[in-house]
Amino acid sequence: MSTIAAQFATRGKKCIAIGRNYAAHIKELNNATPTEPFFFLKPTSSYALTPDSKVEIPRGVVVHHEVELGVVIGKGGRDISAANALDHVAGYTLAIDYTGRNMQDAVKAKGLPWSAAKGFDTFCPVGKFIPKSEIEDPHNLRLWYKINGSTKQDDSTGLMLYRIPQLIEHVSGIMTLEEGDLILTGTPQGVGPIAEGDKVTAGLEKPDGTVLDQLEHVVKAREGGYEFKGK
């Protein structure tokens, strides 16, 4: 096992987040369906929660949750073929891609990038490293997300439009993948806002109900720092 891959949360260099990879999620946000995999980058600094294990809501920002399966790269490469792509995977993780939705909507309307809306500290909580050997089929897993015990997202990774080998082929044709890199594979339907004081839980399970990992944290308002004023 790659040591760097197992420690991806502290030693990985980049987080590649696939967008619009579940049809129902595309529809709920009124987005166009991509004709090829579409991605953006999140900073690895967004993996860490606050010292008291909380997700922060920046001032003036409407934050939405997006639960995802993460793919951890164990062997780097460039121009990796889909046929060989899984040989480059070391394992998987449970992740949440938090998004400043009102910020994202504002900059999208101007044709500007949305790095800031995706890149705040605490905006990508990640779970433990799950070795590839523990997951027989990454496209047959259950992803779920709850707020205060109420289920908001609950779907199968089998609903991905572009599967993991295709994602690795596409991304590695644009940029070299390195050990410890994390690919977020997209979120299913049900995204929505979180609020200060919410207790959130997310899970990744096998079809038989075996729990692979769970994440749990509380939401708090960030004091100071950037304030979005709706411009």
Coordinates of C-alpha atoms in Angstrom, one line a residue:
M1 CA 0.0 0.0 0.0
S2 CA 1.2 3.5 -0.8
T3 CA 2.0 5.3 2.4
I4 CA 1.3 8.6 0.7
A5 CA -2.1 7.4 -0.5
A6 CA -3.0 6.1 3.0
Q7 CA -2.2 9.6 4.3
F8 CA -3.8 11.4 1.5
A9 CA -5.5 13.9 3.8
T10 CA -2.2 15.3 4.9
R11 CA 0.2 14.4 2.1
G12 CA -1.9 14.6 -1.1
K13 CA -1.2 17.4 -3.5
K14 CA -4.6 18.0 -5.2
C15 CA -8.3 17.4 -5.0
I16 CA -10.1 17.0 -8.3
A17 CA -13.8 17.4 -8.0
I18 CA -16.1 16.0 -10.7
G19 CA -19.2 18.0 -11.3
R20 CA -22.5 17.1 -12.8
N21 CA -22.0 13.3 -12.7
Y22 CA -25.5 12.3 -11.5
A23 CA -28.4 13.0 -13.8
A24 CA -30.9 13.9 -11.0
H25 CA -28.5 16.3 -9.4
I26 CA -28.0 18.0 -12.8
K27 CA -31.7 18.4 -13.1
E28 CA -32.3 19.8 -9.6
L29 CA -29.8 22.6 -10.3
N30 CA -31.0 23.2 -13.8
N31 CA -27.6 22.6 -15.3
A32 CA -26.7 21.3 -18.7
T33 CA -25.5 17.7 -19.0
P34 CA -21.8 17.6 -19.8
T35 CA -20.7 15.8 -23.0
E36 CA -17.4 14.8 -21.2
P37 CA -16.4 14.7 -17.6
F38 CA -16.3 18.1 -16.0
F39 CA -14.1 19.0 -13.0
F40 CA -12.8 21.8 -10.8
L41 CA -10.1 21.8 -8.1
K42 CA -10.5 22.2 -4.3
P43 CA -7.6 23.1 -2.1
T44 CA -6.3 20.3 0.1
S45 CA -6.5 22.8 3.0
S46 CA -10.3 22.4 2.9
Y47 CA -10.0 18.8 4.2
A48 CA -9.5 19.8 7.8
L49 CA -12.3 20.7 10.1
T50 CA -11.9 23.3 12.9
P51 CA -10.0 22.1 16.0
D52 CA -13.4 21.4 17.6
S53 CA -14.5 19.3 14.6
K54 CA -16.9 21.7 13.1
V55 CA -17.8 22.9 9.6
E56 CA -17.8 26.7 9.2
I57 CA -20.3 28.8 7.4
P58 CA -18.6 32.0 6.2
R59 CA -20.4 35.3 6.7
G60 CA -23.1 35.9 4.1
V61 CA -22.6 32.5 2.4
V62 CA -25.4 30.0 1.8
V63 CA -23.6 26.6 2.2
H64 CA -24.9 23.5 0.5
H65 CA -23.9 19.9 1.2
E66 CA -22.8 17.4 -1.5
V67 CA -21.9 13.9 -0.3
E68 CA -19.4 12.0 -2.5
L69 CA -17.3 8.9 -3.0
G70 CA -13.6 9.9 -3.2
V71 CA -11.0 7.9 -5.2
V72 CA -7.5 8.0 -3.8
I73 CA -4.7 7.6 -6.3
G74 CA -1.9 5.2 -5.4
K75 CA 0.2 5.2 -8.6
G76 CA 0.7 8.4 -10.5
G77 CA 0.6 8.7 -14.2
R78 CA -0.3 10.7 -17.3
D79 CA -2.6 9.7 -20.1
I80 CA -3.9 6.7 -18.2
S81 CA -6.2 4.5 -20.2
A82 CA -9.6 3.6 -18.8
A83 CA -8.7 -0.1 -19.2
N84 CA -5.7 0.4 -16.8
A85 CA -7.2 3.1 -14.6
L86 CA -8.1 1.0 -11.6
D87 CA -4.5 -0.2 -11.3
H88 CA -3.7 3.4 -10.3
V89 CA -6.3 3.4 -7.5
A90 CA -5.1 2.7 -3.9
G91 CA -8.4 3.1 -2.2
Y92 CA -11.5 5.2 -1.5
T93 CA -12.9 7.6 1.1
L94 CA -16.1 9.3 2.1
A95 CA -16.1 13.0 1.4
I96 CA -18.4 16.0 1.5
D97 CA -18.0 18.8 -1.0
Y98 CA -19.5 21.9 0.7
T99 CA -20.3 24.7 -1.7
G100 CA -21.1 28.4 -1.2
R101 CA -24.1 28.2 -3.4
N102 CA -25.0 31.9 -3.5
M103 CA -21.4 32.8 -4.3
Q104 CA -21.2 30.2 -7.0
D105 CA -24.4 31.4 -8.6
A106 CA -23.2 35.0 -8.6
V107 CA -19.9 34.3 -10.3
K108 CA -21.4 31.7 -12.7
A109 CA -23.8 34.5 -13.9
K110 CA -20.7 36.6 -14.7
G111 CA -18.8 33.8 -16.4
L112 CA -16.2 33.8 -13.6
P113 CA -14.5 30.8 -11.9
W114 CA -16.0 29.5 -8.6
S115 CA -12.8 28.5 -6.8
A116 CA -13.7 30.7 -3.8
A117 CA -17.2 29.2 -3.5
K118 CA -15.6 25.7 -3.2
G119 CA -12.4 26.4 -1.4
F120 CA -13.1 27.7 2.1
D121 CA -11.4 25.9 5.0
T122 CA -13.6 23.0 6.3
F123 CA -15.4 22.7 2.9
C124 CA -14.2 19.2 2.2
P125 CA -14.4 16.9 5.2
V126 CA -12.9 13.5 4.4
G127 CA -13.2 10.2 6.1
K128 CA -10.7 7.4 6.6
F129 CA -8.7 5.8 3.8
I130 CA -10.4 2.6 2.7
P131 CA -8.1 0.2 0.8
K132 CA -9.3 -0.9 -2.6
S133 CA -9.3 -4.5 -1.5
E134 CA -12.2 -3.7 0.9
I135 CA -14.6 -2.6 -1.9
E136 CA -15.5 -5.1 -4.5
D137 CA -17.4 -2.7 -6.8
P138 CA -17.1 1.1 -6.2
H139 CA -20.1 1.6 -8.5
N140 CA -22.4 -0.4 -6.1
L141 CA -22.2 1.6 -2.9
R142 CA -24.7 3.6 -0.9
L143 CA -24.0 7.3 -0.2
W144 CA -26.2 9.1 2.3
Y145 CA -26.3 12.4 4.2
K146 CA -28.5 13.5 7.1
I147 CA -29.1 16.8 8.9
N148 CA -30.4 16.4 12.5
G149 CA -31.4 12.9 11.7
S150 CA -33.4 13.8 8.6
T151 CA -32.2 12.1 5.4
K152 CA -31.3 14.6 2.6
Q153 CA -29.3 12.5 0.2
D154 CA -29.5 8.7 -0.3
D155 CA -28.4 7.1 -3.5
S156 CA -26.2 4.6 -5.2
T157 CA -22.8 5.3 -6.8
G158 CA -24.1 3.1 -9.6
L159 CA -25.9 6.2 -10.9
M160 CA -22.7 7.9 -12.0
L161 CA -22.9 9.1 -15.6
Y162 CA -19.1 8.7 -16.0
R163 CA -17.5 5.8 -14.1
I164 CA -14.2 5.9 -12.3
P165 CA -12.1 4.5 -15.1
Q166 CA -13.4 7.2 -17.5
L167 CA -12.8 9.9 -14.9
I168 CA -9.2 8.8 -14.4
E169 CA -8.6 8.6 -18.1
H170 CA -10.1 12.1 -18.7
V171 CA -8.3 13.9 -15.8
S172 CA -4.9 12.3 -16.4
G173 CA -5.1 13.3 -20.1
I174 CA -5.2 16.9 -18.8
M175 CA -3.0 16.9 -15.8
T176 CA -0.6 14.3 -14.3
L177 CA -2.1 12.4 -11.4
E178 CA 0.1 11.8 -8.4
E179 CA 0.1 9.5 -5.4
G180 CA -2.3 10.8 -2.8
D181 CA -4.4 12.8 -5.2
L182 CA -8.1 12.6 -4.4
I183 CA -10.8 12.5 -7.1
L184 CA -14.3 13.3 -5.9
T185 CA -16.7 11.5 -8.2
G186 CA -19.8 13.8 -8.0
T187 CA -22.9 14.0 -5.8
P188 CA -26.3 12.5 -6.2
Q189 CA -29.6 14.4 -5.9
G190 CA -30.8 16.0 -2.7
V191 CA -28.3 18.8 -2.1
G192 CA -29.4 21.7 0.1
P193 CA -28.4 24.2 2.7
I194 CA -26.9 23.6 6.2
A195 CA -27.4 26.0 9.1
E196 CA -25.6 27.0 12.2
G197 CA -26.1 24.4 14.9
D198 CA -27.0 21.5 12.6
K199 CA -25.6 18.1 13.4
V200 CA -24.8 16.4 10.2
T201 CA -23.9 12.8 9.5
A202 CA -22.8 11.1 6.2
G203 CA -22.2 7.5 5.4
L204 CA -20.8 5.1 2.9
E205 CA -22.1 1.5 2.8
K206 CA -22.0 -1.7 0.9
P207 CA -25.2 -3.1 -0.7
D208 CA -25.6 -5.5 2.3
G209 CA -25.6 -2.6 4.7
T210 CA -22.0 -3.0 5.9
V211 CA -20.8 0.4 7.0
L212 CA -17.5 1.4 5.4
D213 CA -17.3 4.8 7.1
Q214 CA -19.3 7.6 8.6
L215 CA -18.6 11.3 9.1
E216 CA -20.2 13.4 11.8
H217 CA -19.8 17.0 12.6
V218 CA -21.6 20.1 13.8
V219 CA -22.1 23.3 11.8
K220 CA -21.0 26.7 13.2
A221 CA -20.9 30.3 11.9
R222 CA -17.4 31.5 11.2
E223 CA -16.3 34.5 13.1
G224 CA -14.3 37.1 11.0
G225 CA -12.7 36.3 7.7
Y226 CA -14.3 36.8 4.3
E227 CA -17.9 38.2 4.0
F228 CA -20.0 37.7 0.9
K229 CA -22.1 40.7 0.2
G230 CA -23.9 39.5 -2.9
K231 CA -22.0 41.4 -5.5

